[in-house]
XYZ file of N, CA and C in Angstrom:
861
model
N 0.815 -1.271 0.012
C -0.163 0.101 -0.022
C 0.810 1.212 0.031
N 2.030 1.264 0.611
C 2.824 2.381 0.824
C 3.414 3.005 -0.604
N 3.715 2.050 -1.483
C 4.311 2.479 -2.696
C 3.328 3.109 -3.610
N 1.967 2.771 -3.669
C 0.840 3.468 -4.384
C 0.592 4.793 -3.723
N 0.502 4.788 -2.314
C 0.085 6.007 -1.731
C 1.244 7.160 -1.967
N 2.463 6.658 -2.014
C 3.619 7.608 -2.147
C 3.538 8.319 -3.482
N 2.902 7.881 -4.442
C 2.804 8.533 -5.686
C 1.867 9.880 -5.633
N 1.095 9.908 -4.608
C 0.202 11.013 -4.543
C 0.727 11.986 -3.233
N 1.835 11.796 -2.684
C 2.363 12.670 -1.538
C 3.273 13.538 -2.132
N 3.558 14.786 -1.542
C 4.478 15.671 -1.729
C 6.093 15.086 -1.707
N 6.886 15.573 -2.485
C 8.260 14.880 -2.582
C 8.948 14.863 -1.334
N 8.954 15.931 -0.500
C 9.581 15.932 0.888
C 8.961 14.752 1.740
N 7.705 14.637 1.772
C 7.094 13.636 2.542
C 7.530 12.213 1.961
N 7.541 11.967 0.640
C 7.898 10.585 0.094
C 9.357 10.367 0.691
N 10.073 11.386 0.547
C 11.632 11.107 0.912
C 11.660 10.659 2.480
N 10.890 11.395 3.166
C 10.766 10.985 4.642
C 10.293 9.617 5.006
N 9.177 9.052 4.248
C 8.739 7.930 4.219
C 9.661 6.803 3.781
N 10.441 7.167 2.726
C 11.381 6.167 2.178
C 12.584 5.929 3.111
N 12.850 6.979 3.926
C 14.011 6.787 4.988
C 13.391 5.644 5.854
N 12.114 5.791 6.375
C 11.716 4.975 7.433
C 11.464 3.557 6.766
N 10.945 3.438 5.520
C 10.776 2.196 4.911
C 12.200 1.466 4.711
N 13.199 2.196 4.324
C 14.572 1.633 4.213
C 15.053 1.052 5.487
N 14.949 1.936 6.504
C 15.519 1.459 7.790
C 14.647 0.363 8.341
N 13.402 0.192 8.023
C 12.701 -0.864 8.642
C 12.922 -2.241 7.834
N 13.582 -2.076 6.717
C 13.766 -3.443 5.822
C 15.337 -3.539 5.911
N 16.177 -2.858 6.425
C 17.575 -3.096 6.299
C 18.064 -4.268 7.018
N 18.836 -5.205 6.260
C 19.175 -6.308 6.847
C 19.966 -6.159 8.078
N 19.431 -6.903 9.227
C 20.120 -6.696 10.581
C 21.509 -7.298 10.614
N 21.709 -8.287 9.601
C 23.094 -8.855 9.699
C 24.282 -7.992 9.228
N 23.754 -6.968 8.501
C 24.807 -5.910 8.071
C 25.106 -5.054 9.225
N 24.140 -4.946 10.189
C 24.416 -4.066 11.325
C 24.879 -4.688 12.488
N 24.881 -6.087 12.555
C 25.374 -6.693 13.730
C 24.449 -6.576 14.963
N 23.099 -6.313 14.634
C 22.113 -6.050 15.569
C 20.726 -6.553 15.214
N 19.874 -6.874 16.135
C 18.547 -7.371 15.781
C 17.740 -6.379 14.822
N 16.937 -7.064 14.057
C 16.188 -6.147 13.219
C 15.225 -5.220 13.753
N 14.955 -4.032 13.159
C 13.924 -3.250 13.745
C 12.904 -3.046 12.695
N 11.672 -3.472 12.910
C 10.473 -3.298 12.099
C 10.084 -1.715 12.475
N 8.933 -1.433 11.612
C 8.436 -0.109 11.612
C 7.783 0.234 13.055
N 7.049 -0.707 13.579
C 6.332 -0.611 14.855
C 7.473 -0.507 15.951
N 8.512 -1.374 15.808
C 9.513 -1.331 16.810
C 10.244 0.055 16.736
N 10.434 0.554 15.505
C 11.149 1.738 15.167
C 10.312 2.840 16.034
N 9.047 2.902 15.945
C 8.215 3.815 16.531
C 8.286 3.743 18.117
N 8.257 2.489 18.568
C 8.365 2.293 19.918
C 9.645 2.777 20.589
N 10.778 2.695 19.825
C 11.979 3.116 20.333
C 12.089 4.638 20.195
N 11.244 5.269 19.516
C 11.149 6.681 19.311
C 9.978 7.279 19.397
N 9.407 7.163 20.610
C 8.142 7.726 21.083
C 7.753 9.120 20.828
N 8.919 9.802 20.811
C 8.861 11.321 20.826
C 8.421 11.788 19.262
N 8.613 10.847 18.286
C 8.316 11.170 16.968
C 6.785 11.112 16.734
N 6.261 11.934 16.121
C 4.677 11.964 15.800
C 4.365 11.871 14.376
N 3.562 11.148 13.787
C 3.224 11.096 12.544
C 2.126 12.193 12.178
N 2.458 13.408 12.200
C 1.623 14.495 11.769
C 2.067 15.007 10.509
N 1.706 14.693 9.348
C 2.371 15.095 7.968
C 1.726 16.595 7.635
N 2.459 17.461 7.107
C 3.850 17.240 6.810
C 4.827 17.737 7.839
N 4.366 18.158 8.839
C 5.062 19.106 9.839
C 6.274 18.118 10.510
N 6.104 16.871 10.755
C 7.176 16.213 11.526
C 7.936 15.314 10.539
N 7.848 15.438 9.193
C 8.764 14.588 8.253
C 10.225 14.837 8.729
N 10.545 16.101 8.914
C 11.999 16.461 9.052
C 12.477 15.741 10.379
N 11.452 15.772 11.443
C 11.952 15.293 12.777
C 12.091 13.722 12.468
N 11.159 13.017 11.778
C 11.429 11.665 11.595
C 12.653 11.326 10.810
N 13.114 12.171 9.821
C 14.344 11.977 9.157
C 15.429 12.039 10.053
N 15.537 13.077 11.079
C 16.551 13.229 12.016
C 16.494 12.013 12.871
N 15.278 11.634 13.400
C 15.287 10.470 14.287
C 15.861 9.241 13.639
N 15.423 9.017 12.407
C 15.917 7.668 11.712
C 17.503 7.700 11.452
N 17.939 9.059 11.358
C 19.415 9.153 11.002
C 20.174 8.902 12.262
N 19.479 9.374 13.379
C 20.257 9.175 14.587
C 20.309 7.796 15.024
N 19.131 7.054 14.868
C 19.223 5.617 15.120
C 20.128 4.941 14.315
N 20.187 5.183 13.027
C 21.040 4.448 12.149
C 22.575 4.849 12.513
N 22.832 5.987 12.738
C 24.175 6.345 13.249
C 24.630 5.564 14.420
N 23.622 5.383 15.369
C 24.065 4.682 16.542
C 24.303 3.231 16.248
N 23.426 2.553 15.237
C 23.546 1.172 14.885
C 24.832 1.013 14.196
N 25.229 1.989 13.504
C 26.510 1.836 12.796
C 27.764 1.625 13.676
N 27.608 2.234 14.938
C 28.678 2.096 15.949
C 28.714 0.644 16.614
N 27.571 -0.127 16.426
C 27.445 -1.467 16.949
C 28.358 -2.468 16.313
N 29.167 -3.261 16.991
C 30.085 -4.138 16.356
C 29.975 -5.474 17.136
N 30.318 -6.629 16.749
C 30.550 -7.918 17.459
C 31.898 -7.741 18.293
N 31.747 -8.265 19.440
C 32.962 -8.294 20.249
C 33.887 -9.347 19.815
N 34.660 -9.198 18.849
C 35.383 -10.353 18.229
C 36.836 -9.804 17.826
N 37.813 -10.578 17.838
C 39.156 -10.216 17.471
C 39.293 -9.330 16.133
N 38.329 -9.585 15.229
C 38.405 -8.768 13.941
C 38.215 -7.276 14.209
N 37.679 -6.862 15.227
C 37.448 -5.501 15.446
C 38.271 -4.890 16.606
N 39.218 -5.659 17.179
C 40.047 -5.228 18.216
C 40.798 -3.972 17.829
N 41.429 -3.877 16.625
C 42.309 -2.923 16.427
C 41.619 -1.602 16.211
N 40.412 -1.492 15.644
C 39.669 -0.257 15.699
C 39.397 0.304 17.116
N 39.037 -0.722 17.993
C 38.887 -0.458 19.403
C 40.003 0.175 20.023
N 41.146 -0.381 19.748
C 42.499 0.163 20.186
C 42.708 1.532 19.767
N 42.461 1.710 18.544
C 42.780 3.167 18.043
C 41.785 4.124 18.580
N 40.580 3.702 18.865
C 39.532 4.489 19.410
C 40.175 4.998 20.836
N 40.510 4.060 21.519
C 41.046 4.233 22.959
C 42.224 5.193 22.945
N 43.232 5.016 21.915
C 44.317 5.831 21.956
C 43.952 7.256 21.387
N 42.848 7.443 20.879
C 42.407 8.667 20.351
C 41.530 9.473 21.476
N 41.531 8.746 22.630
C 40.739 9.519 23.845
C 39.254 9.164 23.762
N 38.847 8.205 23.021
C 37.330 7.974 23.074
C 36.942 6.931 24.002
N 35.615 6.896 24.180
C 35.086 5.971 25.088
C 34.335 4.800 24.183
N 34.484 3.660 24.619
C 33.843 2.459 24.024
C 32.991 1.557 25.117
N 32.166 1.039 24.578
C 31.244 -0.011 25.517
C 31.685 -1.408 25.199
N 32.016 -2.233 26.101
C 32.411 -3.496 26.036
C 31.773 -4.485 26.970
N 31.726 -5.785 26.508
C 31.332 -6.736 27.525
C 32.398 -7.297 28.388
N 32.145 -7.634 29.625
C 33.198 -8.259 30.469
C 32.536 -9.601 31.057
N 33.069 -10.302 31.954
C 32.596 -11.534 32.380
C 31.406 -11.303 33.399
N 31.063 -10.051 33.787
C 29.852 -9.826 34.521
C 28.884 -8.891 33.944
N 29.072 -7.573 33.688
C 28.370 -6.618 33.085
C 29.094 -5.904 31.778
N 28.142 -5.250 31.015
C 28.787 -4.358 30.070
C 29.428 -3.170 30.700
N 30.465 -2.642 30.286
C 31.088 -1.482 30.879
C 31.363 -0.512 29.693
N 31.713 0.687 30.288
C 32.201 1.789 29.471
C 33.698 1.766 29.830
N 34.531 1.905 28.800
C 35.988 1.909 28.995
C 36.693 2.896 28.195
N 37.888 3.348 28.662
C 38.828 4.409 28.099
C 40.079 4.125 28.580
N 40.973 4.944 27.917
C 42.460 4.940 28.411
C 42.534 5.559 29.846
N 42.901 4.678 30.698
C 43.094 5.073 32.069
C 44.085 6.324 32.381
N 45.015 6.432 31.237
C 45.976 7.453 31.384
C 45.562 8.816 30.603
N 44.340 8.788 30.276
C 43.973 10.124 29.435
C 42.921 10.670 30.413
N 43.168 11.788 30.889
C 42.276 12.541 31.885
C 41.090 13.040 31.127
N 41.230 13.376 29.802
C 40.004 13.833 29.076
C 38.940 12.688 28.908
N 39.611 11.473 28.530
C 38.739 10.277 28.418
C 38.015 10.092 29.665
N 38.791 9.924 30.879
C 38.282 9.573 32.041
C 37.118 10.521 32.416
N 37.322 11.869 32.174
C 36.350 12.995 32.434
C 34.992 12.605 31.633
N 35.250 12.197 30.406
C 34.213 11.922 29.465
C 33.224 10.766 29.996
N 33.982 9.709 30.486
C 33.108 8.648 31.311
C 32.238 9.191 32.410
N 32.688 10.154 33.120
C 32.036 10.618 34.305
C 30.820 11.504 33.719
N 31.092 12.268 32.538
C 29.955 12.957 32.047
C 28.824 12.184 31.448
N 29.186 11.009 30.691
C 28.371 10.169 30.108
C 27.442 9.459 31.220
N 28.107 9.017 32.232
C 27.191 8.323 33.272
C 26.392 9.236 34.160
N 26.863 10.562 34.265
C 26.317 11.533 35.365
C 26.791 11.155 36.673
N 28.020 10.658 36.705
C 28.553 10.127 37.861
C 29.448 11.113 38.664
N 29.348 11.134 40.066
C 30.108 11.973 40.921
C 31.606 11.856 40.656
N 32.394 12.831 40.592
C 33.887 12.766 40.511
C 34.452 12.014 41.679
N 33.748 12.104 42.758
C 34.183 11.474 43.989
C 34.066 9.927 44.017
N 33.375 9.464 42.940
C 33.139 7.999 42.990
C 34.262 7.427 41.943
N 34.978 6.473 42.651
C 36.234 6.016 41.884
C 35.831 5.120 40.707
N 36.790 4.982 39.681
C 36.796 4.030 38.692
C 37.901 2.992 38.933
N 37.409 1.721 38.393
C 38.434 0.740 38.526
C 39.264 0.723 37.156
N 40.327 -0.183 37.148
C 40.999 -0.285 35.876
C 40.947 -1.706 35.603
N 41.225 -2.008 34.217
C 41.200 -3.285 33.621
C 42.595 -3.572 33.049
N 43.124 -4.657 33.237
C 44.417 -4.952 32.544
C 44.344 -6.290 31.856
N 45.154 -6.642 30.985
C 45.043 -7.844 30.130
C 45.371 -9.022 30.781
N 46.454 -8.958 31.694
C 46.845 -10.167 32.331
C 47.258 -9.885 33.800
N 47.236 -10.894 34.645
C 47.657 -10.787 36.026
C 49.008 -10.301 36.198
N 49.790 -10.551 35.277
C 51.274 -10.012 35.338
C 51.280 -8.662 35.068
N 50.437 -7.896 34.552
C 50.240 -6.464 34.432
C 49.944 -5.710 35.664
N 49.332 -6.485 36.641
C 48.960 -5.690 37.749
C 50.063 -4.749 38.517
N 51.211 -5.305 38.495
C 52.389 -4.663 39.241
C 52.729 -3.449 38.660
N 52.392 -3.194 37.400
C 52.713 -1.833 36.780
C 51.868 -0.677 37.269
N 50.652 -1.126 37.931
C 49.692 -0.138 38.268
C 49.407 -0.045 39.870
N 49.868 -1.103 40.622
C 49.543 -1.293 41.938
C 50.607 -2.100 42.564
N 50.558 -2.169 43.970
C 51.442 -2.764 44.779
C 50.842 -4.134 45.152
N 51.495 -5.269 44.870
C 50.980 -6.598 45.358
C 52.030 -7.469 45.893
N 53.135 -7.056 46.194
C 54.225 -7.847 46.835
C 54.054 -8.299 48.106
N 53.038 -7.748 48.842
C 52.718 -8.156 50.167
C 51.786 -9.362 50.155
N 51.108 -9.802 49.041
C 50.202 -10.868 48.874
C 50.908 -12.187 48.791
N 50.242 -13.249 49.231
C 50.787 -14.565 49.164
C 50.998 -14.977 47.750
N 52.090 -15.624 47.427
C 52.467 -16.065 46.083
C 51.354 -16.941 45.466
N 50.862 -16.482 44.268
C 49.895 -17.388 43.628
C 48.369 -16.791 43.843
N 48.377 -15.918 44.913
C 46.851 -15.589 45.108
C 46.100 -14.841 44.087
N 46.677 -13.908 43.472
C 46.039 -13.216 42.375
C 45.840 -14.101 41.098
N 46.844 -15.088 40.914
C 46.324 -16.032 39.818
C 45.349 -16.952 40.269
N 45.107 -17.234 41.326
C 43.924 -17.900 41.773
C 42.560 -17.227 41.720
N 42.632 -15.897 41.994
C 41.388 -15.109 41.923
C 40.959 -14.579 40.507
N 42.178 -14.478 39.670
C 41.859 -13.817 38.317
C 42.666 -14.620 37.331
N 42.156 -14.495 36.033
C 40.946 -13.754 35.497
C 39.672 -14.262 36.252
N 38.846 -13.340 36.521
C 37.469 -13.824 37.120
C 36.653 -12.613 37.444
N 35.543 -12.811 37.903
C 34.517 -11.644 38.322
C 34.901 -10.991 39.665
N 36.145 -10.712 39.911
C 36.624 -10.138 41.142
C 37.342 -8.822 40.806
N 37.053 -7.752 41.603
C 37.936 -6.491 41.601
C 38.746 -6.588 42.879
N 40.045 -6.424 42.538
C 41.060 -6.509 43.898
C 41.289 -5.077 44.200
N 41.218 -4.482 45.150
C 41.702 -3.216 45.649
C 43.089 -3.119 46.198
N 43.865 -2.548 45.639
C 45.452 -2.582 46.018
C 45.861 -1.058 46.195
N 46.955 -0.926 46.887
C 47.577 0.452 46.893
C 48.306 0.645 45.516
N 48.158 2.064 45.140
C 48.918 2.384 43.973
C 50.398 2.240 44.004
N 51.012 2.843 45.096
C 52.283 2.758 45.247
C 53.194 3.940 44.534
N 54.278 4.086 44.811
C 55.041 5.226 43.984
C 55.404 4.771 42.655
N 55.483 3.553 42.221
C 55.895 3.113 41.075
C 54.697 3.028 40.017
N 53.545 3.287 40.482
C 52.391 3.163 39.515
C 52.420 4.174 38.461
N 52.220 3.601 37.209
C 52.232 4.550 36.054
C 50.920 5.170 35.838
N 50.065 4.975 36.616
C 48.553 5.666 36.428
C 48.780 7.087 36.623
N 47.778 7.839 35.874
C 47.823 9.225 36.048
C 47.282 9.609 37.373
N 47.893 10.665 38.041
C 47.212 11.167 39.322
C 45.938 11.561 39.126
N 45.494 11.972 38.015
C 44.151 12.577 37.763
C 43.143 11.544 38.025
N 43.399 10.171 37.871
C 42.564 9.083 38.040
C 42.262 8.869 39.410
N 40.984 9.022 39.860
C 40.653 8.939 41.356
C 41.407 9.719 42.347
N 41.613 11.026 42.138
C 42.434 11.825 42.900
C 42.168 11.817 44.373
N 43.165 11.772 45.080
C 43.158 11.667 46.552
C 42.856 10.308 47.208
N 42.933 9.410 46.343
C 42.827 7.937 46.829
C 44.229 7.251 46.521
N 44.676 6.506 47.629
C 45.957 5.773 47.355
C 45.748 4.495 46.950
N 44.515 3.945 46.911
C 44.274 2.767 46.295
C 43.529 2.728 44.914
N 43.630 1.396 44.232
C 42.868 1.370 42.837
C 42.341 0.038 42.946
N 41.086 0.010 42.303
C 40.438 -1.314 42.057
C 40.911 -1.889 40.674
N 41.179 -3.228 40.727
C 41.870 -3.763 39.384
C 41.181 -4.859 39.076
N 40.796 -5.049 37.681
C 40.140 -6.238 37.266
C 40.971 -6.756 36.093
N 40.849 -8.193 36.072
C 41.273 -8.841 34.960
C 40.127 -9.799 34.601
N 39.083 -9.347 33.817
C 37.779 -10.040 33.598
C 38.161 -11.425 32.756
N 37.349 -12.344 33.005
C 37.413 -13.579 32.215
C 36.477 -13.384 30.971
N 37.123 -12.379 30.250
C 36.401 -12.030 28.985
C 37.394 -11.742 27.826
N 37.483 -12.433 26.834
C 38.537 -12.392 25.699
C 38.758 -10.966 25.153
N 37.536 -10.379 24.701
C 37.657 -9.188 23.932
C 38.366 -8.103 24.671
N 37.884 -7.723 25.944
C 38.366 -6.615 26.709
C 39.755 -6.990 27.028
N 40.085 -8.048 27.441
C 41.542 -8.528 27.734
C 42.455 -8.329 26.558
N 41.942 -8.532 25.439
C 42.723 -8.502 24.223
C 43.035 -6.971 23.861
N 42.022 -6.186 23.858
C 42.376 -4.679 23.638
C 43.167 -4.107 24.654
N 43.026 -4.419 26.046
C 43.706 -3.970 26.956
C 45.313 -4.350 26.851
N 45.427 -5.637 26.419
C 46.861 -6.260 26.271
C 47.540 -5.488 25.080
N 46.794 -5.338 23.984
C 47.413 -4.802 22.836
C 47.654 -3.300 22.860
N 46.720 -2.651 23.662
C 46.933 -1.235 23.955
C 48.151 -0.726 24.611
N 48.509 -1.732 25.450
C 49.712 -1.530 26.272
C 49.545 -0.751 27.496
N 48.190 -0.424 27.885
C 47.950 0.315 29.088
C 46.824 -0.263 29.768
N 46.399 0.518 30.907
C 45.216 -0.008 31.531
C 43.945 0.774 31.085
N 42.811 0.007 31.184
C 41.703 0.773 30.767
C 40.863 1.153 31.995
N 40.314 2.261 32.020
C 39.454 2.892 33.098
C 38.150 2.222 32.722
N 37.545 1.658 33.699
C 36.295 0.830 33.605
C 35.137 0.973 34.513
N 34.064 1.173 34.028
C 32.838 1.282 34.844
C 31.640 0.751 34.165
N 30.587 0.463 34.926
C 29.423 -0.205 34.341
C 28.767 0.720 33.273
N 28.166 0.238 32.132
C 27.578 0.930 31.194
C 26.134 1.247 31.510
N 25.840 2.162 32.239
C 24.557 2.562 32.688
C 24.656 4.060 33.232
N 23.510 4.768 33.309
C 23.472 5.976 33.913
C 23.699 5.779 35.452
N 24.327 6.707 36.158
C 24.447 6.410 37.703
C 23.192 6.244 38.466
N 23.134 5.192 39.123
C 21.939 5.054 39.914
C 20.834 3.973 39.200
N 21.108 3.764 37.855
C 20.105 3.019 37.106
C 20.743 1.573 37.148
N 19.841 0.665 36.698
C 20.255 -0.876 36.774
C 21.464 -1.049 35.803
N 22.398 -1.912 36.118
C 23.258 -2.332 35.287
C 22.868 -3.127 34.066
N 23.759 -3.089 33.068
C 23.466 -3.785 31.742
C 24.222 -5.194 31.463
N 23.163 -6.024 31.117
C 23.546 -7.289 30.760
C 23.515 -7.650 29.311
N 23.119 -6.782 28.406
C 22.904 -6.742 26.988
C 23.100 -5.496 26.463
N 23.487 -5.216 25.212
C 23.748 -3.812 24.658
C 22.407 -3.094 24.618
N 21.326 -3.620 24.511
C 20.097 -2.875 24.501
C 19.726 -2.293 25.759
N 20.133 -2.819 26.800
C 19.945 -2.128 28.253
C 20.502 -0.776 28.361
N 21.499 -0.332 27.501
C 22.010 0.940 27.656
C 21.989 1.682 26.320
N 20.861 1.411 25.471
C 20.882 2.044 24.140
C 21.043 3.682 24.201
N 20.463 4.148 25.426
C 20.487 5.609 25.513
C 21.883 6.198 25.589
N 22.891 5.182 25.726
C 24.293 5.679 25.940
C 24.950 5.479 24.627
N 24.620 4.798 23.629
C 25.177 4.504 22.381
C 25.831 5.599 21.773
N 25.047 6.810 21.698
C 25.466 7.795 20.932
C 26.636 8.527 21.429
N 26.943 8.188 22.753
C 28.254 8.756 23.393
C 29.443 8.047 23.239
N 29.311 6.684 22.532
C 30.394 5.884 22.595
C 30.962 5.727 21.062
N 32.271 5.677 20.875
C 32.802 5.542 19.688
C 32.268 4.196 18.960
N 32.356 3.144 19.718
C 31.887 1.978 19.260
C 31.239 1.098 20.521
N 30.182 0.357 20.149
C 29.493 -0.434 21.129
C 29.825 -1.994 20.806
N 30.530 -2.698 21.598
C 30.794 -4.097 21.124
C 29.878 -5.053 21.722
N 29.112 -5.825 21.079
C 28.123 -6.805 21.387
C 28.693 -8.237 21.682
N 28.514 -8.579 22.953
C 28.947 -9.879 23.216
C 27.801 -10.791 23.547
N 26.575 -10.485 23.268
C 25.329 -11.099 23.636
C 24.815 -10.848 25.031
N 23.983 -11.873 25.574
C 23.472 -11.470 26.863
C 24.447 -12.115 27.679
N 24.888 -11.394 28.756
C 25.873 -11.902 29.665
C 25.070 -12.656 30.890
N 25.467 -13.829 31.239
C 24.780 -14.725 32.063
C 24.873 -14.653 33.518
N 25.887 -13.601 33.973
C 26.123 -13.493 35.452
C 25.208 -12.787 36.184
N 24.242 -12.250 35.479
C 23.260 -11.319 36.268
C 23.798 -9.946 36.453
N 23.237 -9.144 37.412
C 23.455 -7.722 37.439
C 24.222 -7.468 38.686
N 24.582 -8.509 39.467
C 25.245 -8.081 40.739
C 26.764 -7.425 40.511
N 27.267 -7.774 39.408
C 28.588 -7.084 39.216
C 29.808 -7.959 39.910
N 30.935 -7.364 39.793
C 32.018 -8.231 40.312
C 32.104 -8.121 41.885
N 32.803 -9.108 42.491
C 32.980 -9.037 43.927
C 34.226 -8.150 44.141
N 33.974 -7.167 45.063
C 35.181 -6.237 45.238
C 35.690 -6.520 46.545
N 37.034 -6.732 46.631
C 37.731 -7.084 47.844
C 39.021 -6.209 48.040
N 39.173 -5.658 49.364
C 40.101 -4.907 49.674
C 41.421 -5.756 50.326
N 42.502 -5.598 49.388
C 43.601 -6.460 49.715
C 44.823 -5.486 50.017
N 44.583 -4.341 50.456
C 45.626 -3.236 50.562
C 46.467 -3.734 51.954
N 45.907 -4.381 52.943
C 46.554 -4.812 54.147
C 47.243 -6.204 54.121
N 48.465 -6.399 54.529
C 48.996 -7.742 54.747
C 48.264 -8.690 55.499
N 47.912 -9.957 55.012
C 47.326 -10.885 55.858
C 45.847 -10.819 56.178
N 45.278 -9.710 55.590
C 43.796 -9.635 55.739
C 42.978 -9.305 54.406
N 41.884 -9.356 54.267
C 40.853 -8.905 53.287
C 39.568 -8.358 53.828
N 38.997 -7.575 53.127
C 37.585 -7.080 53.301
C 36.712 -7.010 52.083
N 35.634 -7.560 52.336
C 34.538 -7.388 51.206
C 33.762 -6.150 51.259
N 34.121 -5.399 50.135
C 33.577 -4.129 49.851
C 32.263 -4.164 49.178
N 32.040 -5.186 48.181
C 30.904 -5.576 47.604
C 30.654 -7.084 47.324
N 29.662 -7.700 47.691
C 29.530 -9.062 47.536
C 29.618 -9.495 46.219
N 28.951 -8.848 45.323
C 28.826 -9.186 43.957
C 28.492 -10.662 43.555
N 28.963 -11.069 42.471
C 28.463 -12.422 41.851
C 29.449 -13.531 42.386
N 30.460 -13.302 43.119
C 31.411 -14.439 43.265
C 31.925 -14.377 44.740
N 31.202 -13.922 45.775
C 31.604 -13.769 47.049
C 32.004 -15.138 47.741
N 31.144 -16.090 47.530
C 31.493 -17.507 48.230
C 32.910 -17.883 47.644
N 32.991 -18.143 46.463
C 34.302 -18.669 45.991
C 35.521 -17.860 46.247
N 35.285 -16.479 46.198
C 36.456 -15.570 46.516
C 36.834 -15.852 47.960
N 35.908 -15.669 48.750
C 36.257 -15.985 50.253
C 36.963 -17.153 50.460
N 36.528 -18.370 49.908
C 37.110 -19.523 49.995
C 38.485 -19.588 49.408
N 38.715 -18.843 48.310
C 40.217 -18.644 47.827
C 41.029 -17.891 48.877
N 40.565 -16.779 49.308
C 41.340 -16.025 50.127
C 41.709 -16.830 51.580
N 40.787 -17.475 52.147
C 40.931 -18.238 53.314
C 42.023 -19.492 53.013
N 41.903 -20.070 51.811
C 42.900 -20.965 51.571
C 44.227 -20.549 51.511
N 44.521 -19.146 51.300
C 45.659 -18.598 51.421
C 46.093 -17.904 52.808
N 45.141 -18.354 53.789
C 45.415 -18.144 55.104
C 45.129 -16.673 55.280
N 44.243 -15.856 54.555
C 43.992 -14.526 54.817
C 42.813 -14.481 55.826
N 42.696 -13.508 56.712
C 41.633 -13.300 57.558
C 40.859 -12.228 57.124
N 39.543 -12.444 57.379
C 38.562 -11.226 56.950
C 38.692 -10.300 58.187
N 38.849 -8.936 57.682
C 38.887 -7.811 58.600
C 37.512 -7.614 59.282
N 37.766 -7.523 60.516
C 36.384 -6.979 61.224
C 35.817 -5.771 60.758
N 34.486 -5.746 60.692
C 33.808 -4.573 60.274
C 33.770 -3.469 61.410
N 34.294 -2.288 61.041
C 34.563 -1.305 61.974
C 33.162 -0.832 62.463
N 32.103 -0.999 61.676
C 30.775 -0.403 62.023
C 30.069 -1.411 63.032
N 30.617 -2.493 63.160
C 29.894 -3.569 63.997
C 30.032 -3.212 65.579
């Protein structure tokens, strides 16, 4: 019905409808994302109203905005690792899957990129960011770990755990990252793509969950569609099975003890590992 009707519409209106029709039938396999039909398109863009001819231009802009966002969507595979690294080196923010949640990542040694993450999330500057490194052996470039039992970090990582350690004088992290804090949370996720780009970039990635501050965390890319436009690329690793609890955060800054900062998704196995290495849980000072 649409092609026949379009013969009787003004040229500008036909152009606008053509954009919508093209978008509605564009092969999803070329976008690396689920297909969007016309009804779904309107559902995702409730602000657009079909009052012809007044809103044809707004529909054009809306479809272009959605198409541009979809063009940033990529599979989280090795084939796209180099472009992710180049974006990071250019000070851009990307979205990546981890072994727990989707995260926003940037070069931890770029103060501009780190500030951009805070802006995107609407996060208070007093809320610290963690870093991600490619391998356990990289941790000592950024934090102090020589007080820990030999083999402990290799038993905990890679995995859904954030270890909080002191930075130390030898840390190559920028002082502008988490200013005023002597410690840093470090992750080595059990997720190939983020470890690959971190390893090949030769630096640490500043990492935080891909959601607006105070909103639910994201386990699939569509959970944070509202943030796509702020990312150079969004890497799709499918639906993450760990749930929304995030990583287990443990404070290992003191010799011989540990403190659970956040239970996260792996508390029981993490505590069991720590106790196997004869670490004692620090008493809660609030108790």
